[in-house]
């Protein structure tokens, strides 16, 4: 599966285009749901989760990103509001580039523009595949769809070594299953060899 992390632009290129380092503490928000997209964000070190909450205050984690990954890219091309929050889950350094400077950058480097188009297309593809699997009544299909989608954002050159940074409850919330069902299905998938459980973490 090809990684769609997605953009990982050379840091010097970002700095020459007006990029600046921003340092965030654990738990600090980078942007909130409903904010306008004003910057391109690329993680230098640390981890960031995209999440939102339902009307009862239950958290839904959409994805987690780490070093050399970007997030929120697609919103730079739309006059829309962010549909999620971006929150640091550990101390994080981020290179951010103002939207107008970033758009100018990718116009100046056609290869970057093509890479971003491919990246966004792959995200749409894997999102569609995940939604298709989520519609299944088979819990294994639901979990596999989610795991494939999450893994698609990461380099899979080491094979089955993607560690899922979600709790069982968070996985259950994402796939619409009871946590007891998720635990049971994961044990079945582990016996079949499609996942591993290491230090209580799901490895796919």
mmCIF file of C-alpha atoms in Angstrom:
data_model
loop_
_atom_site.group_PDB
_atom_site.id
_atom_site.type_symbol
_atom_site.label_atom_id
_atom_site.label_comp_id
_atom_site.label_asym_id
_atom_site.label_seq_id
_atom_site.Cartn_x
_atom_site.Cartn_y
_atom_site.Cartn_z
ATOM 1 C CA UNK A 1 0.000 0.000 0.000
ATOM 2 C CA UNK A 2 1.452 3.325 -1.003
ATOM 3 C CA UNK A 3 1.924 5.875 1.723
ATOM 4 C CA UNK A 4 -0.187 9.035 1.562
ATOM 5 C CA UNK A 5 1.245 10.791 4.591
ATOM 6 C CA UNK A 6 1.024 13.058 2.463
ATOM 7 C CA UNK A 7 3.235 16.017 1.641
ATOM 8 C CA UNK A 8 6.771 16.063 3.025
ATOM 9 C CA UNK A 9 8.352 19.147 1.500
ATOM 10 C CA UNK A 10 12.034 19.921 2.013
ATOM 11 C CA UNK A 11 12.314 22.114 5.093
ATOM 12 C CA UNK A 12 14.649 24.647 3.459
ATOM 13 C CA UNK A 13 12.101 25.085 0.676
ATOM 14 C CA UNK A 14 9.435 25.802 3.271
ATOM 15 C CA UNK A 15 11.626 28.295 5.130
ATOM 16 C CA UNK A 16 12.483 30.134 1.911
ATOM 17 C CA UNK A 17 8.751 30.432 1.242
ATOM 18 C CA UNK A 18 7.995 32.122 4.533
ATOM 19 C CA UNK A 19 7.837 29.042 6.730
ATOM 20 C CA UNK A 20 8.378 29.416 10.461
ATOM 21 C CA UNK A 21 8.779 27.004 13.355
ATOM 22 C CA UNK A 22 6.014 26.924 15.929
ATOM 23 C CA UNK A 23 6.415 24.985 19.187
ATOM 24 C CA UNK A 24 3.347 23.517 20.901
ATOM 25 C CA UNK A 25 2.827 21.865 24.267
ATOM 26 C CA UNK A 26 1.044 18.567 24.809
ATOM 27 C CA UNK A 27 -2.698 19.202 24.631
ATOM 28 C CA UNK A 28 -2.339 22.531 22.842
ATOM 29 C CA UNK A 29 -4.617 23.204 19.880
ATOM 30 C CA UNK A 30 -3.163 24.173 16.513
ATOM 31 C CA UNK A 31 -6.546 25.042 15.095
ATOM 32 C CA UNK A 32 -10.171 24.529 16.076
ATOM 33 C CA UNK A 33 -13.151 23.120 14.262
ATOM 34 C CA UNK A 34 -14.744 26.067 12.452
ATOM 35 C CA UNK A 35 -11.496 28.012 11.938
ATOM 36 C CA UNK A 36 -10.455 29.189 8.472
ATOM 37 C CA UNK A 37 -7.451 27.470 6.875
ATOM 38 C CA UNK A 38 -4.651 30.040 6.968
ATOM 39 C CA UNK A 39 -1.476 27.904 6.932
ATOM 40 C CA UNK A 40 0.193 24.807 5.535
ATOM 41 C CA UNK A 41 1.308 22.643 8.482
ATOM 42 C CA UNK A 42 4.156 20.106 8.389
ATOM 43 C CA UNK A 43 5.274 18.309 11.537
ATOM 44 C CA UNK A 44 8.984 18.452 12.331
ATOM 45 C CA UNK A 45 8.789 16.473 15.586
ATOM 46 C CA UNK A 46 5.925 15.264 17.749
ATOM 47 C CA UNK A 47 2.407 14.008 17.062
ATOM 48 C CA UNK A 48 -0.916 15.637 16.239
ATOM 49 C CA UNK A 49 -4.433 14.210 16.298
ATOM 50 C CA UNK A 50 -7.418 15.446 14.317
ATOM 51 C CA UNK A 51 -10.599 15.088 16.314
ATOM 52 C CA UNK A 52 -14.085 16.374 16.928
ATOM 53 C CA UNK A 53 -16.855 15.822 19.459
ATOM 54 C CA UNK A 54 -20.504 14.879 19.202
ATOM 55 C CA UNK A 55 -23.282 16.704 21.029
ATOM 56 C CA UNK A 56 -22.738 14.512 24.104
ATOM 57 C CA UNK A 57 -19.063 15.441 24.264
ATOM 58 C CA UNK A 58 -17.771 12.075 23.030
ATOM 59 C CA UNK A 59 -14.449 12.397 21.215
ATOM 60 C CA UNK A 60 -13.953 11.006 17.713
ATOM 61 C CA UNK A 61 -10.356 10.790 16.503
ATOM 62 C CA UNK A 62 -10.116 11.013 12.722
ATOM 63 C CA UNK A 63 -6.367 10.456 12.387
ATOM 64 C CA UNK A 64 -2.978 10.848 14.044
ATOM 65 C CA UNK A 65 0.085 12.297 12.296
ATOM 66 C CA UNK A 66 3.776 12.279 13.180
ATOM 67 C CA UNK A 67 7.120 13.651 12.011
ATOM 68 C CA UNK A 68 7.523 14.659 8.351
ATOM 69 C CA UNK A 69 3.772 14.511 7.788
ATOM 70 C CA UNK A 70 1.406 17.312 6.865
ATOM 71 C CA UNK A 71 -2.252 17.771 7.751
ATOM 72 C CA UNK A 72 -5.199 19.978 6.816
ATOM 73 C CA UNK A 73 -3.764 20.423 3.305
ATOM 74 C CA UNK A 74 -7.012 20.037 1.385
ATOM 75 C CA UNK A 75 -8.637 22.959 3.197
ATOM 76 C CA UNK A 76 -6.101 25.344 1.647
ATOM 77 C CA UNK A 77 -7.918 24.992 -1.673
ATOM 78 C CA UNK A 78 -11.409 25.605 -0.286
ATOM 79 C CA UNK A 79 -13.100 28.612 1.229
ATOM 80 C CA UNK A 80 -14.501 26.406 3.990
ATOM 81 C CA UNK A 81 -14.007 25.905 7.712
ATOM 82 C CA UNK A 82 -11.965 23.113 9.304
ATOM 83 C CA UNK A 83 -14.258 20.142 10.091
ATOM 84 C CA UNK A 84 -11.965 18.993 12.928
ATOM 85 C CA UNK A 85 -9.673 20.233 15.674
ATOM 86 C CA UNK A 86 -5.911 19.685 15.449
ATOM 87 C CA UNK A 87 -4.424 18.922 18.878
ATOM 88 C CA UNK A 88 -0.884 18.001 19.920
ATOM 89 C CA UNK A 89 -0.717 14.713 21.817
ATOM 90 C CA UNK A 90 2.904 15.337 22.782
ATOM 91 C CA UNK A 91 5.295 18.314 22.609
ATOM 92 C CA UNK A 92 5.428 19.170 18.912
ATOM 93 C CA UNK A 93 7.365 21.359 16.500
ATOM 94 C CA UNK A 94 5.554 22.392 13.335
ATOM 95 C CA UNK A 95 6.682 24.309 10.277
ATOM 96 C CA UNK A 96 3.842 26.488 9.071
ATOM 97 C CA UNK A 97 3.660 28.484 5.867
ATOM 98 C CA UNK A 98 1.010 31.184 5.222
ATOM 99 C CA UNK A 99 -1.626 30.021 2.761
ATOM 100 C CA UNK A 100 -0.835 32.618 0.077
ATOM 101 C CA UNK A 101 2.901 31.840 0.208
ATOM 102 C CA UNK A 102 2.227 28.104 0.074
ATOM 103 C CA UNK A 103 -0.055 28.383 -2.968
ATOM 104 C CA UNK A 104 2.605 30.483 -4.657
ATOM 105 C CA UNK A 105 5.183 27.807 -3.791
ATOM 106 C CA UNK A 106 3.327 24.940 -5.432
ATOM 107 C CA UNK A 107 2.637 27.078 -8.498
ATOM 108 C CA UNK A 108 6.372 27.680 -8.782
ATOM 109 C CA UNK A 109 7.195 23.967 -8.448
ATOM 110 C CA UNK A 110 4.939 21.890 -10.745
ATOM 111 C CA UNK A 111 6.281 18.641 -9.250
ATOM 112 C CA UNK A 112 4.950 19.657 -5.837
ATOM 113 C CA UNK A 113 1.583 20.485 -7.348
ATOM 114 C CA UNK A 114 1.393 17.076 -9.032
ATOM 115 C CA UNK A 115 2.441 15.378 -5.802
ATOM 116 C CA UNK A 116 -0.274 17.169 -3.877
ATOM 117 C CA UNK A 117 -2.908 16.251 -6.463
ATOM 118 C CA UNK A 118 -1.869 12.602 -6.225
ATOM 119 C CA UNK A 119 -1.859 12.794 -2.435
ATOM 120 C CA UNK A 120 -5.358 14.247 -2.204
ATOM 121 C CA UNK A 121 -6.673 11.749 -4.752
ATOM 122 C CA UNK A 122 -5.296 8.850 -2.726
ATOM 123 C CA UNK A 123 -6.838 10.214 0.440
ATOM 124 C CA UNK A 124 -10.238 10.342 -1.284
ATOM 125 C CA UNK A 125 -9.775 6.811 -2.601
ATOM 126 C CA UNK A 126 -8.888 5.282 0.745
ATOM 127 C CA UNK A 127 -11.627 7.261 2.475
ATOM 128 C CA UNK A 128 -14.156 5.816 0.001
ATOM 129 C CA UNK A 129 -12.831 2.290 0.591
ATOM 130 C CA UNK A 130 -13.061 2.773 4.353
ATOM 131 C CA UNK A 131 -16.651 4.056 4.120
ATOM 132 C CA UNK A 132 -17.595 1.090 1.937
ATOM 133 C CA UNK A 133 -16.207 -1.346 4.512
ATOM 134 C CA UNK A 134 -17.845 0.603 7.342
ATOM 135 C CA UNK A 135 -21.239 -0.025 5.719
ATOM 136 C CA UNK A 136 -20.668 -3.786 6.088
ATOM 137 C CA UNK A 137 -22.425 -5.721 8.835
ATOM 138 C CA UNK A 138 -19.267 -7.822 9.185
ATOM 139 C CA UNK A 139 -17.194 -6.398 12.090
ATOM 140 C CA UNK A 140 -13.957 -7.784 10.600
ATOM 141 C CA UNK A 141 -14.616 -5.818 7.398
ATOM 142 C CA UNK A 142 -15.268 -2.675 9.436
ATOM 143 C CA UNK A 143 -12.047 -3.003 11.391
ATOM 144 C CA UNK A 144 -10.029 -3.916 8.311
ATOM 145 C CA UNK A 145 -11.399 -0.878 6.467
ATOM 146 C CA UNK A 146 -10.396 1.413 9.310
ATOM 147 C CA UNK A 147 -6.949 -0.133 9.710
ATOM 148 C CA UNK A 148 -6.277 0.061 5.954
ATOM 149 C CA UNK A 149 -7.301 3.720 5.957
ATOM 150 C CA UNK A 150 -5.125 4.650 8.934
ATOM 151 C CA UNK A 151 -2.165 2.681 7.593
ATOM 152 C CA UNK A 152 -2.457 4.352 4.189
ATOM 153 C CA UNK A 153 -1.136 7.561 5.766
ATOM 154 C CA UNK A 154 2.092 5.888 6.835
ATOM 155 C CA UNK A 155 5.115 4.287 5.232
ATOM 156 C CA UNK A 156 4.572 0.531 5.019
ATOM 157 C CA UNK A 157 8.061 -0.363 3.818
ATOM 158 C CA UNK A 158 8.597 -2.531 6.906
ATOM 159 C CA UNK A 159 5.517 -4.648 6.181
ATOM 160 C CA UNK A 160 3.045 -5.378 8.961
ATOM 161 C CA UNK A 161 4.528 -2.955 11.489
ATOM 162 C CA UNK A 162 2.018 -0.091 11.603
ATOM 163 C CA UNK A 163 1.161 0.661 15.234
ATOM 164 C CA UNK A 164 -2.360 2.007 15.739
ATOM 165 C CA UNK A 165 -2.297 4.975 18.108
ATOM 166 C CA UNK A 166 -5.903 4.487 19.234
ATOM 167 C CA UNK A 167 -7.485 2.834 22.259
ATOM 168 C CA UNK A 168 -9.976 0.008 21.842
ATOM 169 C CA UNK A 169 -12.746 2.424 22.809
ATOM 170 C CA UNK A 170 -11.655 4.963 20.195
ATOM 171 C CA UNK A 171 -11.574 2.236 17.546
ATOM 172 C CA UNK A 172 -15.057 1.157 18.601
ATOM 173 C CA UNK A 173 -16.329 4.719 18.313
ATOM 174 C CA UNK A 174 -14.875 5.069 14.829
ATOM 175 C CA UNK A 175 -16.383 1.862 13.445
ATOM 176 C CA UNK A 176 -19.713 1.985 15.283
ATOM 177 C CA UNK A 177 -19.204 -1.191 17.330
ATOM 178 C CA UNK A 178 -19.253 -1.966 21.034
ATOM 179 C CA UNK A 179 -15.811 -2.062 22.600
ATOM 180 C CA UNK A 180 -16.415 -5.679 23.666
ATOM 181 C CA UNK A 181 -17.026 -6.586 20.010
ATOM 182 C CA UNK A 182 -13.818 -4.830 18.935
ATOM 183 C CA UNK A 183 -11.790 -6.725 21.543
ATOM 184 C CA UNK A 184 -13.306 -10.056 20.484
ATOM 185 C CA UNK A 185 -12.769 -9.393 16.770
ATOM 186 C CA UNK A 186 -9.174 -8.274 17.308
ATOM 187 C CA UNK A 187 -8.443 -11.542 19.134
ATOM 188 C CA UNK A 188 -9.898 -13.429 16.168
ATOM 189 C CA UNK A 189 -7.836 -11.373 13.695
ATOM 190 C CA UNK A 190 -4.719 -11.983 15.799
ATOM 191 C CA UNK A 191 -5.277 -15.761 15.662
ATOM 192 C CA UNK A 192 -5.665 -15.494 11.890
ATOM 193 C CA UNK A 193 -2.413 -13.528 11.668
ATOM 194 C CA UNK A 194 -3.856 -10.337 10.152
ATOM 195 C CA UNK A 195 -2.932 -8.234 13.224
ATOM 196 C CA UNK A 196 -0.547 -8.491 16.147
ATOM 197 C CA UNK A 197 -1.043 -7.216 19.686
ATOM 198 C CA UNK A 198 2.174 -5.901 21.220
ATOM 199 C CA UNK A 199 2.141 -4.196 24.618
ATOM 200 C CA UNK A 200 -1.640 -3.780 24.212
ATOM 201 C CA UNK A 201 -1.097 -1.889 20.945
ATOM 202 C CA UNK A 202 -2.624 -3.039 17.654
ATOM 203 C CA UNK A 203 0.073 -3.655 15.040
ATOM 204 C CA UNK A 204 -1.127 -4.008 11.447
#
